[in-house]
PDB file of C-alpha atoms in Angstrom:
ATOM      1  CA  MET C   1       0.000   0.000   0.000  1.00  0.00           C
ATOM      2  CA  ARG C   2       1.316   3.436  -0.912  1.00  0.00           C
ATOM      3  CA  ALA C   3       1.746   6.291   1.531  1.00  0.00           C
ATOM      4  CA  GLN C   4      -1.494   8.196   1.905  1.00  0.00           C
ATOM      5  CA  LYS C   5      -2.000  11.906   1.410  1.00  0.00           C
ATOM      6  CA  SER C   6      -4.618  13.930   3.275  1.00  0.00           C
ATOM      7  CA  THR C   7      -5.749  17.237   1.835  1.00  0.00           C
ATOM      8  CA  VAL C   8      -9.130  17.675   3.534  1.00  0.00           C
ATOM      9  CA  SER C   9      -9.244  17.559   7.331  1.00  0.00           C
ATOM     10  CA  ASN C  10     -11.518  15.138   9.176  1.00  0.00           C
ATOM     11  CA  SER C  11     -13.403  18.025  10.746  1.00  0.00           C
ATOM     12  CA  ILE C  12     -14.236  19.462   7.321  1.00  0.00           C
ATOM     13  CA  ILE C  13     -15.263  16.042   6.008  1.00  0.00           C
ATOM     14  CA  ASP C  14     -17.604  15.748   8.995  1.00  0.00           C
ATOM     15  CA  ILE C  15     -19.236  19.068   8.079  1.00  0.00           C
ATOM     16  CA  VAL C  16     -19.668  17.977   4.457  1.00  0.00           C
ATOM     17  CA  GLU C  17     -21.156  14.678   5.623  1.00  0.00           C
ATOM     18  CA  GLN C  18     -23.622  16.434   7.909  1.00  0.00           C
ATOM     19  CA  ARG C  19     -24.745  18.803   5.158  1.00  0.00           C
ATOM     20  CA  VAL C  20     -25.196  16.063   2.549  1.00  0.00           C
ATOM     21  CA  HIS C  21     -26.968  13.857   5.075  1.00  0.00           C
ATOM     22  CA  GLN C  22     -29.374  16.708   5.859  1.00  0.00           C
ATOM     23  CA  LEU C  23     -30.060  17.273   2.166  1.00  0.00           C
ATOM     24  CA  CYS C  24     -30.615  13.568   1.525  1.00  0.00           C
ATOM     25  CA  TRP C  25     -33.210  13.390   4.263  1.00  0.00           C
ATOM     26  CA  LYS C  26     -34.813  16.684   3.297  1.00  0.00           C
ATOM     27  CA  TYR C  27     -35.300  15.411  -0.258  1.00  0.00           C
ATOM     28  CA  ALA C  28     -35.685  11.727   0.655  1.00  0.00           C
ATOM     29  CA  GLU C  29     -38.967  11.343  -1.216  1.00  0.00           C
ATOM     30  CA  SER C  30     -37.277  12.618  -4.381  1.00  0.00           C
ATOM     31  CA  LEU C  31     -34.170  10.428  -3.934  1.00  0.00           C
ATOM     32  CA  PRO C  32     -35.356   6.823  -3.558  1.00  0.00           C
ATOM     33  CA  PHE C  33     -32.305   5.624  -5.529  1.00  0.00           C
ATOM     34  CA  HIS C  34     -29.620   8.278  -4.970  1.00  0.00           C
ATOM     35  CA  GLY C  35     -30.406   8.915  -1.305  1.00  0.00           C
ATOM     36  CA  TRP C  36     -28.167   8.573   1.739  1.00  0.00           C
ATOM     37  CA  HIS C  37     -28.071   4.756   1.415  1.00  0.00           C
ATOM     38  CA  HIS C  38     -26.341   5.177  -1.975  1.00  0.00           C
ATOM     39  CA  VAL C  39     -24.049   8.016  -0.864  1.00  0.00           C
ATOM     40  CA  ASN C  40     -22.866   6.153   2.222  1.00  0.00           C
ATOM     41  CA  PHE C  41     -22.230   2.922   0.304  1.00  0.00           C
ATOM     42  CA  VAL C  42     -20.178   4.744  -2.324  1.00  0.00           C
ATOM     43  CA  ARG C  43     -18.271   6.710   0.333  1.00  0.00           C
ATOM     44  CA  THR C  44     -17.364   3.552   2.278  1.00  0.00           C
ATOM     45  CA  LYS C  45     -16.220   1.608  -0.786  1.00  0.00           C
ATOM     46  CA  ALA C  46     -14.412   4.591  -2.324  1.00  0.00           C
ATOM     47  CA  VAL C  47     -12.352   5.077   0.836  1.00  0.00           C
ATOM     48  CA  GLY C  48     -11.318   1.423   0.720  1.00  0.00           C
ATOM     49  CA  PHE C  49     -10.330   1.623  -2.942  1.00  0.00           C
ATOM     50  CA  ALA C  50      -8.403   4.858  -2.307  1.00  0.00           C
ATOM     51  CA  GLN C  51      -6.478   3.241   0.519  1.00  0.00           C
ATOM     52  CA  CYS C  52      -5.468   0.467  -1.878  1.00  0.00           C
ATOM     53  CA  ASN C  53      -4.414   2.564  -4.861  1.00  0.00           C
ATOM     54  CA  GLY C  54      -2.584   5.392  -3.081  1.00  0.00           C
ATOM     55  CA  ALA C  55      -5.084   8.143  -3.875  1.00  0.00           C
ATOM     56  CA  ASP C  56      -5.746  11.034  -1.530  1.00  0.00           C
ATOM     57  CA  VAL C  57      -8.301   9.331   0.725  1.00  0.00           C
ATOM     58  CA  SER C  58      -9.644  12.568   2.140  1.00  0.00           C
ATOM     59  CA  VAL C  59     -10.345  13.989  -1.311  1.00  0.00           C
ATOM     60  CA  VAL C  60     -11.973  10.753  -2.465  1.00  0.00           C
ATOM     61  CA  GLU C  61     -14.169  10.556   0.625  1.00  0.00           C
ATOM     62  CA  THR C  62     -15.277  14.165   0.217  1.00  0.00           C
ATOM     63  CA  ALA C  63     -15.954  13.656  -3.486  1.00  0.00           C
ATOM     64  CA  ALA C  64     -18.024  10.551  -2.740  1.00  0.00           C
ATOM     65  CA  LEU C  65     -20.180  12.530  -0.319  1.00  0.00           C
ATOM     66  CA  VAL C  66     -21.053  15.175  -2.931  1.00  0.00           C
ATOM     67  CA  HIS C  67     -20.865  13.149  -6.145  1.00  0.00           C
ATOM     68  CA  ASP C  68     -24.626  12.841  -6.706  1.00  0.00           C
ATOM     69  CA  VAL C  69     -26.011  16.154  -5.463  1.00  0.00           C
ATOM     70  CA  ASN C  70     -26.991  16.858  -9.078  1.00  0.00           C
ATOM     71  CA  TYR C  71     -30.055  14.665  -8.526  1.00  0.00           C
ATOM     72  CA  ILE C  72     -31.255  17.183  -5.943  1.00  0.00           C
ATOM     73  CA  VAL C  73     -30.896  19.950  -8.516  1.00  0.00           C
ATOM     74  CA  LEU C  74     -32.342  18.186 -11.565  1.00  0.00           C
ATOM     75  CA  LYS C  75     -33.810  14.752 -12.243  1.00  0.00           C
ATOM     76  CA  ASN C  76     -31.948  12.439 -14.609  1.00  0.00           C
ATOM     77  CA  SER C  77     -29.014  14.827 -14.876  1.00  0.00           C
ATOM     78  CA  PRO C  78     -25.236  14.536 -15.330  1.00  0.00           C
ATOM     79  CA  ALA C  79     -22.924  15.197 -12.402  1.00  0.00           C
ATOM     80  CA  ALA C  80     -22.082  18.624 -13.832  1.00  0.00           C
ATOM     81  CA  ALA C  81     -25.636  19.805 -13.121  1.00  0.00           C
ATOM     82  CA  GLY C  82     -24.793  19.764  -9.413  1.00  0.00           C
ATOM     83  CA  ARG C  83     -21.655  21.886  -9.718  1.00  0.00           C
ATOM     84  CA  GLU C  84     -23.029  25.028  -8.067  1.00  0.00           C
ATOM     85  CA  LEU C  85     -24.567  23.127  -5.156  1.00  0.00           C
ATOM     86  CA  ARG C  86     -21.496  20.883  -4.836  1.00  0.00           C
ATOM     87  CA  LEU C  87     -19.067  23.794  -4.706  1.00  0.00           C
ATOM     88  CA  GLY C  88     -21.341  25.642  -2.299  1.00  0.00           C
ATOM     89  CA  ILE C  89     -21.359  22.703   0.131  1.00  0.00           C
ATOM     90  CA  LEU C  90     -17.589  22.312  -0.076  1.00  0.00           C
ATOM     91  CA  LEU C  91     -16.732  25.993   0.295  1.00  0.00           C
ATOM     92  CA  GLU C  92     -19.167  26.517   3.164  1.00  0.00           C
ATOM     93  CA  ALA C  93     -17.589  23.548   4.947  1.00  0.00           C
ATOM     94  CA  GLY C  94     -14.164  25.160   4.675  1.00  0.00           C
ATOM     95  CA  VAL C  95     -12.643  23.277   1.741  1.00  0.00           C
ATOM     96  CA  GLU C  96     -10.051  25.454   0.020  1.00  0.00           C
ATOM     97  CA  PRO C  97     -11.324  26.798  -3.338  1.00  0.00           C
ATOM     98  CA  ALA C  98      -8.666  25.030  -5.416  1.00  0.00           C
ATOM     99  CA  VAL C  99      -9.408  21.724  -3.672  1.00  0.00           C
ATOM    100  CA  ALA C 100     -13.156  22.248  -4.089  1.00  0.00           C
ATOM    101  CA  ARG C 101     -12.653  22.699  -7.836  1.00  0.00           C
ATOM    102  CA  TRP C 102     -10.459  19.585  -7.924  1.00  0.00           C
ATOM    103  CA  ILE C 103     -13.168  17.567  -6.181  1.00  0.00           C
ATOM    104  CA  ASP C 104     -15.816  18.851  -8.574  1.00  0.00           C
ATOM    105  CA  GLU C 105     -13.651  17.997 -11.567  1.00  0.00           C
ATOM    106  CA  LEU C 106     -12.885  14.482 -10.366  1.00  0.00           C
ATOM    107  CA  VAL C 107     -16.611  13.825  -9.852  1.00  0.00           C
ATOM    108  CA  ASP C 108     -17.068  14.583 -13.555  1.00  0.00           C
ATOM    109  CA  GLU C 109     -13.977  12.545 -14.409  1.00  0.00           C
ATOM    110  CA  ALA C 110     -15.304   9.494 -12.561  1.00  0.00           C
ATOM    111  CA  GLU C 111     -18.781   9.563 -14.089  1.00  0.00           C
ATOM    112  CA  MET C 112     -19.604   6.456 -16.130  1.00  0.00           C
ATOM    113  CA  ALA C 113     -20.539   8.444 -19.235  1.00  0.00           C
ATOM    114  CA  ASN C 114     -17.247  10.398 -19.163  1.00  0.00           C
ATOM    115  CA  ARG C 115     -14.532   8.114 -17.912  1.00  0.00           C
ATOM    116  CA  GLY C 116     -11.797   6.503 -19.957  1.00  0.00           C
ATOM    117  CA  PRO C 117      -9.014   3.993 -19.328  1.00  0.00           C
ATOM    118  CA  HIS C 118      -6.588   6.593 -17.944  1.00  0.00           C
ATOM    119  CA  ILE C 119      -8.143   8.687 -15.186  1.00  0.00           C
ATOM    120  CA  SER C 120      -6.664   9.924 -11.918  1.00  0.00           C
ATOM    121  CA  LEU C 121      -6.258   7.602  -8.935  1.00  0.00           C
ATOM    122  CA  GLU C 122      -8.886   9.594  -7.052  1.00  0.00           C
ATOM    123  CA  ALA C 123     -11.378   9.281  -9.910  1.00  0.00           C
ATOM    124  CA  GLN C 124     -10.603   5.559 -10.176  1.00  0.00           C
ATOM    125  CA  ALA C 125     -11.463   4.988  -6.520  1.00  0.00           C
ATOM    126  CA  LEU C 126     -14.702   6.959  -6.762  1.00  0.00           C
ATOM    127  CA  SER C 127     -15.653   5.363 -10.057  1.00  0.00           C
ATOM    128  CA  ASP C 128     -15.086   1.813  -8.789  1.00  0.00           C
ATOM    129  CA  ALA C 129     -17.296   2.435  -5.766  1.00  0.00           C
ATOM    130  CA  ASP C 130     -20.120   3.970  -7.787  1.00  0.00           C
ATOM    131  CA  THR C 131     -19.802   1.297 -10.470  1.00  0.00           C
ATOM    132  CA  LEU C 132     -19.976  -1.444  -7.852  1.00  0.00           C
ATOM    133  CA  PHE C 133     -23.304  -0.071  -6.621  1.00  0.00           C
ATOM    134  CA  LYS C 134     -24.612  -0.376 -10.182  1.00  0.00           C
ATOM    135  CA  ALA C 135     -23.218  -3.912 -10.543  1.00  0.00           C
ATOM    136  CA  LEU C 136     -24.567  -5.327  -7.279  1.00  0.00           C
ATOM    137  CA  PRO C 137     -26.846  -8.301  -8.025  1.00  0.00           C
ATOM    138  CA  VAL C 138     -29.501  -6.794  -5.761  1.00  0.00           C
ATOM    139  CA  THR C 139     -29.632  -3.450  -7.579  1.00  0.00           C
ATOM    140  CA  PRO C 140     -31.842  -4.521 -10.534  1.00  0.00           C
ATOM    141  CA  VAL C 141     -34.159  -6.391  -8.162  1.00  0.00           C
ATOM    142  CA  VAL C 142     -34.464  -3.996  -5.223  1.00  0.00           C
ATOM    143  CA  LEU C 143     -33.448  -0.586  -6.564  1.00  0.00           C
ATOM    144  CA  ALA C 144     -34.032  -0.310 -10.321  1.00  0.00           C
ATOM    145  CA  HIS C 145     -37.692   0.614  -9.915  1.00  0.00           C
ATOM    146  CA  ARG C 146     -36.585   3.378  -7.548  1.00  0.00           C
ATOM    147  CA  TYR C 147     -34.336   4.806 -10.261  1.00  0.00           C
ATOM    148  CA  LEU C 148     -37.244   4.773 -12.712  1.00  0.00           C
ATOM    149  CA  SER C 149     -39.442   6.632 -10.238  1.00  0.00           C
ATOM    150  CA  GLU C 150     -36.786   9.106  -9.133  1.00  0.00           C
ATOM    151  CA  ASN C 151     -35.780  10.133 -12.638  1.00  0.00           C
ATOM    152  CA  ASN C 152     -39.125   9.745 -14.379  1.00  0.00           C
ATOM    153  CA  VAL C 153     -37.711   7.477 -17.092  1.00  0.00           C
ATOM    154  CA  SER C 154     -39.107   4.349 -18.686  1.00  0.00           C
ATOM    155  CA  LEU C 155     -37.630   0.882 -18.414  1.00  0.00           C
ATOM    156  CA  ARG C 156     -36.696   1.140 -22.084  1.00  0.00           C
ATOM    157  CA  GLU C 157     -34.860   4.428 -21.503  1.00  0.00           C
ATOM    158  CA  LEU C 158     -32.974   3.002 -18.527  1.00  0.00           C
ATOM    159  CA  ALA C 159     -31.973  -0.165 -20.383  1.00  0.00           C
ATOM    160  CA  HIS C 160     -30.677   1.837 -23.338  1.00  0.00           C
ATOM    161  CA  LYS C 161     -28.789   4.185 -20.968  1.00  0.00           C
ATOM    162  CA  ILE C 162     -27.119   1.349 -19.049  1.00  0.00           C
ATOM    163  CA  VAL C 163     -26.088  -0.614 -22.135  1.00  0.00           C
ATOM    164  CA  GLY C 164     -25.056   2.541 -23.994  1.00  0.00           C
ATOM    165  CA  GLU C 165     -22.830   3.799 -21.189  1.00  0.00           C
ATOM    166  CA  GLN C 166     -21.461   0.543 -19.806  1.00  0.00           C
ATOM    167  CA  ALA C 167     -21.041  -1.957 -22.642  1.00  0.00           C
ATOM    168  CA  ASP C 168     -17.900  -0.449 -24.193  1.00  0.00           C
ATOM    169  CA  VAL C 169     -16.351   0.264 -20.789  1.00  0.00           C
ATOM    170  CA  HIS C 170     -16.924  -3.354 -19.779  1.00  0.00           C
ATOM    171  CA  ASP C 171     -15.777  -4.841 -23.085  1.00  0.00           C
ATOM    172  CA  ASP C 172     -12.659  -2.639 -23.198  1.00  0.00           C
ATOM    173  CA  GLY C 173     -11.544  -3.920 -19.797  1.00  0.00           C
ATOM    174  CA  TYR C 174     -11.796  -0.958 -17.454  1.00  0.00           C
ATOM    175  CA  TYR C 175     -15.200  -1.470 -15.882  1.00  0.00           C
ATOM    176  CA  PHE C 176     -13.237  -1.643 -12.622  1.00  0.00           C
ATOM    177  CA  TYR C 177      -9.798  -0.059 -12.230  1.00  0.00           C
ATOM    178  CA  ASN C 178      -8.821  -1.749  -8.974  1.00  0.00           C
ATOM    179  CA  PRO C 179      -7.516  -5.280  -9.744  1.00  0.00           C
ATOM    180  CA  GLU C 180      -9.034  -6.737  -6.573  1.00  0.00           C
ATOM    181  CA  ALA C 181     -12.387  -5.155  -7.360  1.00  0.00           C
ATOM    182  CA  ALA C 182     -12.209  -6.549 -10.875  1.00  0.00           C
ATOM    183  CA  ALA C 183     -11.392 -10.008  -9.549  1.00  0.00           C
ATOM    184  CA  SER C 184     -14.156  -9.906  -6.938  1.00  0.00           C
ATOM    185  CA  TYR C 185     -16.970  -8.199  -8.819  1.00  0.00           C
ATOM    186  CA  SER C 186     -16.498  -8.701 -12.570  1.00  0.00           C
ATOM    187  CA  ARG C 187     -18.810 -11.728 -12.554  1.00  0.00           C
ATOM    188  CA  TRP C 188     -21.540  -9.571 -11.036  1.00  0.00           C
ATOM    189  CA  ALA C 189     -20.852  -6.800 -13.523  1.00  0.00           C
ATOM    190  CA  GLY C 190     -21.001  -9.148 -16.504  1.00  0.00           C
ATOM    191  CA  ALA C 191     -24.235 -10.751 -15.333  1.00  0.00           C
ATOM    192  CA  ASN C 192     -25.778  -7.345 -14.622  1.00  0.00           C
ATOM    193  CA  LEU C 193     -24.862  -5.967 -18.037  1.00  0.00           C
ATOM    194  CA  GLU C 194     -26.129  -9.075 -19.795  1.00  0.00           C
ATOM    195  CA  LEU C 195     -29.419  -8.753 -17.911  1.00  0.00           C
ATOM    196  CA  TRP C 196     -29.822  -5.163 -19.106  1.00  0.00           C
ATOM    197  CA  ARG C 197     -28.897  -6.158 -22.654  1.00  0.00           C
ATOM    198  CA  CYS C 198     -31.691  -8.721 -22.496  1.00  0.00           C
ATOM    199  CA  ILE C 199     -34.086  -6.135 -21.066  1.00  0.00           C
ATOM    200  CA  LYS C 200     -33.118  -3.722 -23.846  1.00  0.00           C
ATOM    201  CA  ASP C 201     -33.870  -6.361 -26.473  1.00  0.00           C
ATOM    202  CA  ALA C 202     -37.101  -7.343 -24.754  1.00  0.00           C
ATOM    203  CA  VAL C 203     -38.587  -3.863 -24.406  1.00  0.00           C
ATOM    204  CA  ASP C 204     -37.830  -3.189 -28.065  1.00  0.00           C
ATOM    205  CA  ASP C 205     -40.071  -6.152 -28.965  1.00  0.00           C
ATOM    206  CA  PRO C 206     -43.578  -4.828 -29.829  1.00  0.00           C
ATOM    207  CA  THR C 207     -45.335  -7.694 -28.037  1.00  0.00           C
ATOM    208  CA  VAL C 208     -43.363  -7.144 -24.844  1.00  0.00           C
ATOM    209  CA  ALA C 209     -44.012  -3.410 -25.086  1.00  0.00           C
ATOM    210  CA  GLU C 210     -47.733  -4.172 -25.322  1.00  0.00           C
ATOM    211  CA  LEU C 211     -47.451  -6.417 -22.252  1.00  0.00           C
ATOM    212  CA  LEU C 212     -45.741  -3.676 -20.251  1.00  0.00           C
ATOM    213  CA  ASP C 213     -48.368  -1.143 -21.281  1.00  0.00           C
ATOM    214  CA  ALA C 214     -51.063  -3.525 -20.026  1.00  0.00           C
ATOM    215  CA  VAL C 215     -49.261  -4.050 -16.719  1.00  0.00           C
ATOM    216  CA  HIS C 216     -48.870  -0.308 -16.264  1.00  0.00           C
ATOM    217  CA  GLY C 217     -52.554   0.134 -17.005  1.00  0.00           C
ATOM    218  CA  VAL C 218     -53.546  -2.363 -14.337  1.00  0.00           C
ATOM    219  CA  THR C 219     -51.188  -0.733 -11.841  1.00  0.00           C
ATOM    220  CA  ALA C 220     -52.557   2.737 -12.562  1.00  0.00           C
ATOM    221  CA  SER C 221     -56.151   1.517 -12.196  1.00  0.00           C
ATOM    222  CA  ALA C 222     -55.380  -0.155  -8.873  1.00  0.00           C
ATOM    223  CA  ALA C 223     -53.735   3.016  -7.560  1.00  0.00           C
ATOM    224  CA  SER C 224     -56.631   5.306  -8.494  1.00  0.00           C
TER     225      SER C 224
END
């Protein structure tokens, strides 16, 4: 393990955590997928990956805490949509302006839609943690419907988004950057991606689309 750097103090990280936690609970009804449960999972895993790869753990932990505040600002949005809120949280907590900008930039760098094979160690740690949440076998079963509700997207739109963003990353060999993460979780990732490929094919079938419309109609009638 490499020597660790620490740019953001523990006291400042605590303030950031408190503020994000407050926001997650304030907007809990609007964040069934990207709420505190997601933030805390990503933060915990990102810290572990940062400790392994020699990244600045304090920067990675802080970035993990604020990486998805864009979903508070705008549904179904890229990380960049949360820049103003993200920087506001960091600066109010006492993060130095240059470090706050670095954290904001690495959040963009780590985003699935943006990342490439050669990103910073900090972005690698954050990306692996966020990617793992997506690849968990329980996510399609327990959490996917929450994503649909939170972002007001259809199953077809989500399937096309997942396959469109993740297939090349997976096939090109940098779905996970950390070798241990790749060894431990690649089977999950492959199975998850194949499931969404199958869903994408299925929802593009007119008969399946008709079936889903009928199910949605029954659900809407029962709710009214």
